[in-house]
XYZ file of C-alpha atoms in Angstrom:
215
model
C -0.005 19.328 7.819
C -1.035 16.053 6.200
C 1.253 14.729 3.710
C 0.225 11.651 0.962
C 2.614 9.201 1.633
C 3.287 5.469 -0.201
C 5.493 3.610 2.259
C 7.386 0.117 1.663
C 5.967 -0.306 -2.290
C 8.373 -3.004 -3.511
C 9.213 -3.461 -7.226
C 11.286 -6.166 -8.546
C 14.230 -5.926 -10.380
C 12.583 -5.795 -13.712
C 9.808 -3.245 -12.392
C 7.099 -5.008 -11.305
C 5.311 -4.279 -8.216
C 2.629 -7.231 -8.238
C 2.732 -10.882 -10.129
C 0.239 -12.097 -12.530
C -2.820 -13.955 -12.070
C -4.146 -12.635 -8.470
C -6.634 -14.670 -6.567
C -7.121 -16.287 -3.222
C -3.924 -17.920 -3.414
C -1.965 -15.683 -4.872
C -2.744 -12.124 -2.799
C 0.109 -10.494 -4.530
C 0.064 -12.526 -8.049
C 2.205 -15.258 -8.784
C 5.519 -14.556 -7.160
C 5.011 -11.433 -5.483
C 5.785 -12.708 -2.040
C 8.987 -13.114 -3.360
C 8.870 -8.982 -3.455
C 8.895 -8.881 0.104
C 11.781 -10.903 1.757
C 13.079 -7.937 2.997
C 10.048 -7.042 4.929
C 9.142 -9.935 6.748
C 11.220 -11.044 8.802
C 11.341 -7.386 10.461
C 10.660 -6.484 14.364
C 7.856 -4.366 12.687
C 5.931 -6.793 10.308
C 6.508 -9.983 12.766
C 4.870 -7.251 15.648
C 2.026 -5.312 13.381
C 0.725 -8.683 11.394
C 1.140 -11.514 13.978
C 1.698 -9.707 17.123
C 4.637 -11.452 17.493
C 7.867 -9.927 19.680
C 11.477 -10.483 18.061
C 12.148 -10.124 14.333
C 15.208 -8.463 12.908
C 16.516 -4.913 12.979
C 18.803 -2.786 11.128
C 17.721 -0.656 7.603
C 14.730 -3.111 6.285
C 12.935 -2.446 10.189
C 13.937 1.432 9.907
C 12.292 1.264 6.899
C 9.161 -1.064 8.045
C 8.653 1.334 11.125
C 8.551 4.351 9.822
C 5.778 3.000 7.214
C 3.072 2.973 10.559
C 4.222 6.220 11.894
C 1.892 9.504 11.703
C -0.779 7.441 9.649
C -4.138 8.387 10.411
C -6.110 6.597 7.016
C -5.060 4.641 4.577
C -6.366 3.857 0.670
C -6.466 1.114 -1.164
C -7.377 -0.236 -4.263
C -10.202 -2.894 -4.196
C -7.846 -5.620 -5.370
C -5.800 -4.566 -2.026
C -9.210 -5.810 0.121
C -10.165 -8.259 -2.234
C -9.842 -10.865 -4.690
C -12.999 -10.662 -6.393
C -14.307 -8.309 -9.246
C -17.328 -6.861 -10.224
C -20.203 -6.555 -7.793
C -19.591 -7.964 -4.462
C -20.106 -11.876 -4.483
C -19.410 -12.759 -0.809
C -20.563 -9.950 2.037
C -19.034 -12.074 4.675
C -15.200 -11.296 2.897
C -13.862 -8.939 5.429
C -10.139 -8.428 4.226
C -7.177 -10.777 3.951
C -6.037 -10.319 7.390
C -8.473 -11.674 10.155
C -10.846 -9.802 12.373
C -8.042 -7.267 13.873
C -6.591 -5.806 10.441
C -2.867 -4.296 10.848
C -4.229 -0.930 10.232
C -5.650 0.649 12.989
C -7.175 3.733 11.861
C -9.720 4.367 8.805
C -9.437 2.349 5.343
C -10.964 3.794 2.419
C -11.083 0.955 -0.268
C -11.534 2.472 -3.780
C -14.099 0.961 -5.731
C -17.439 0.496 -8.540
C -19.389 -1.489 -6.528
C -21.249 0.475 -3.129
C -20.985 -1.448 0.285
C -21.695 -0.528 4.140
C -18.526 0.379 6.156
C -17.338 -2.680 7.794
C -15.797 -2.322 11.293
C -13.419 -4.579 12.620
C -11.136 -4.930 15.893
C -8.568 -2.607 17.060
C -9.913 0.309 15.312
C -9.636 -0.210 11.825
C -12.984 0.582 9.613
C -13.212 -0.112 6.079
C -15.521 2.490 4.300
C -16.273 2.014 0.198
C -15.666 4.971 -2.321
C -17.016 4.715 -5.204
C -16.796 8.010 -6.248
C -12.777 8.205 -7.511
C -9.452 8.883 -5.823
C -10.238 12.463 -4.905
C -13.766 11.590 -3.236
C -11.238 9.127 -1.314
C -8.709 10.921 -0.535
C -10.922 13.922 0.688
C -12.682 11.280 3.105
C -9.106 10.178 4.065
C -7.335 13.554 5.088
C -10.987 14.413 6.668
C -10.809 11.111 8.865
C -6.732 11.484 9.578
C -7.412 14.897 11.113
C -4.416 16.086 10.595
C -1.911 13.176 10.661
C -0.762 11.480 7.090
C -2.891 9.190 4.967
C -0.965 6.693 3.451
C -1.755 4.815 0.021
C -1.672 1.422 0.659
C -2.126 0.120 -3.093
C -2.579 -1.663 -5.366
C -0.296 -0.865 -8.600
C -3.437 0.634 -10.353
C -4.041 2.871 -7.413
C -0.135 4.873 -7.025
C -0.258 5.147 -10.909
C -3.827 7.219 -10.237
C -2.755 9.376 -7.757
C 1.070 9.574 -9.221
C -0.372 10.849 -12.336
C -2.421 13.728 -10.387
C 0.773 14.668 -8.887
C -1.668 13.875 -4.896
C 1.981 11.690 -3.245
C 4.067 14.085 -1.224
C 6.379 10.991 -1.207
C 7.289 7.402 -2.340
C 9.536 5.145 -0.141
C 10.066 2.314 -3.012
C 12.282 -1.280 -1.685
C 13.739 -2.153 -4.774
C 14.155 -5.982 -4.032
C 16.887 -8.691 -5.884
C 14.157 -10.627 -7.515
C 12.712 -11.231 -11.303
C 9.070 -11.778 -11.644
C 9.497 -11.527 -15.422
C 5.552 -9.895 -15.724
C 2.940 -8.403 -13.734
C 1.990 -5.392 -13.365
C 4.496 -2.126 -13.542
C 3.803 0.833 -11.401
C 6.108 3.110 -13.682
C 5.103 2.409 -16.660
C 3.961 5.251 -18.803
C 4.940 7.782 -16.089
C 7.370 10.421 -16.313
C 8.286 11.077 -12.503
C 10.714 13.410 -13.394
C 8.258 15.848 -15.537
C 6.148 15.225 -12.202
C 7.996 16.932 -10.320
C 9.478 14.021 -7.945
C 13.337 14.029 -7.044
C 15.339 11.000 -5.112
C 16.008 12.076 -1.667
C 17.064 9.381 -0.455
C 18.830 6.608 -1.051
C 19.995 2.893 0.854
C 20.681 -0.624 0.526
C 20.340 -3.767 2.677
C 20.845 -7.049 1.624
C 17.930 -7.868 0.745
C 16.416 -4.253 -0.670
C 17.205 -0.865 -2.305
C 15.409 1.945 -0.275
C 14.691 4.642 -2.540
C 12.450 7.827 -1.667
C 10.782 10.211 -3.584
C 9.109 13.095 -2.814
C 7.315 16.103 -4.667
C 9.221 18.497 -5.046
């Protein structure tokens, strides 16, 4: 059966799950590379991003692994493909990650603006939905035929589907860093009166591993 997963979403100490003032050179806002120390250096992220071999093991990896397992489409938010806003000012952006994206499968990229699928190496397509979360995640369970689809992000985008109660479960790194602002993925949700529980729980040096699932 597929389940709605959000795997690796890191937070910073003080709650934030992106910096401030995204752009070109700032993916994650100002800061928010600091998010993911404990990410990586990992066998997984060295392997899936650079296709690199080594990288270290232990909890973080665990973690890092089982984020690519059973995935058969992804979602993201348009900030999560792009730095841009409003209509589409450069057709030749393909992603922040090269011509072989790390994800393999189908990409659904939530969005206002229409724009042809884009298909890159390894198997990874990038289709535009313009028509809301549940239009995407329809297309995404459709396309995953029967594996998970997992929602990539942005901030914006788990607060959506949080609120419609649509993630079976959250795996959330809570990592020893301040960004001090940004943007909070918590914020005006009540998880609890959701419906989500802590299942899990772990630490690392350099993370907290918490998951949460529906109950």
């Amino acid at each position: 059966m597929t389940r709605v997963r959000v795997e690796g979403f890191t937070v910073s100490l003080d709650g934030y799950g992106a910096g401030p003032n995204q752009g070109i050179d700032n993916p994650l806002g100002v800061g928010g590379t600091e998010l993911h120390q404990w990410l990586i250096p990992t066998r997984t992220f060295q392997q899936a991003l650079f296709g690199k071999d080594g990288g270290t093991t232990g909890v973080d990896d665990d973690f890092a692994a089982r984020s690519f397992q059973n995935v058969g489409a992804w979602i993201l938010g348009r900030n999560m493909f792009s730095p841009d806003r409003g209509d589409w000012p450069d057709k030749n952006w393909k992603g922040w990650w090269g011509d072989n994206p790390p994800y393999h499968v189908p990409v659904f990229v939530l969005t206002h603006y229409a724009r042809p699928s884009i298909e890159m190496e390894g198997g990874t397509t990038f289709h535009f939905v313009t028509g809301g979360i549940h239009e995407a995640l329809d297309r995404a369970r459709e396309a995953a035929a029967g594996k998970d689809v997992r929602i990539g992000g942005g901030v914006n985008t788990i607060k959506q589907y949080l609120r419609e109660r649509l993630i079976d479960e959250l795996h959330i790194a809570i990592s020893p860093v301040l960004l001090g602002q940004g943007e909070s993925p918590f914020q005006g949700i009540d998880l609890r009166t959701l419906g989500y529980e802590c299942v899990r729980s772990v630490a690392s040096e350099k993370a907290t591993h918490v998951v949460l699932r529906l109950k």
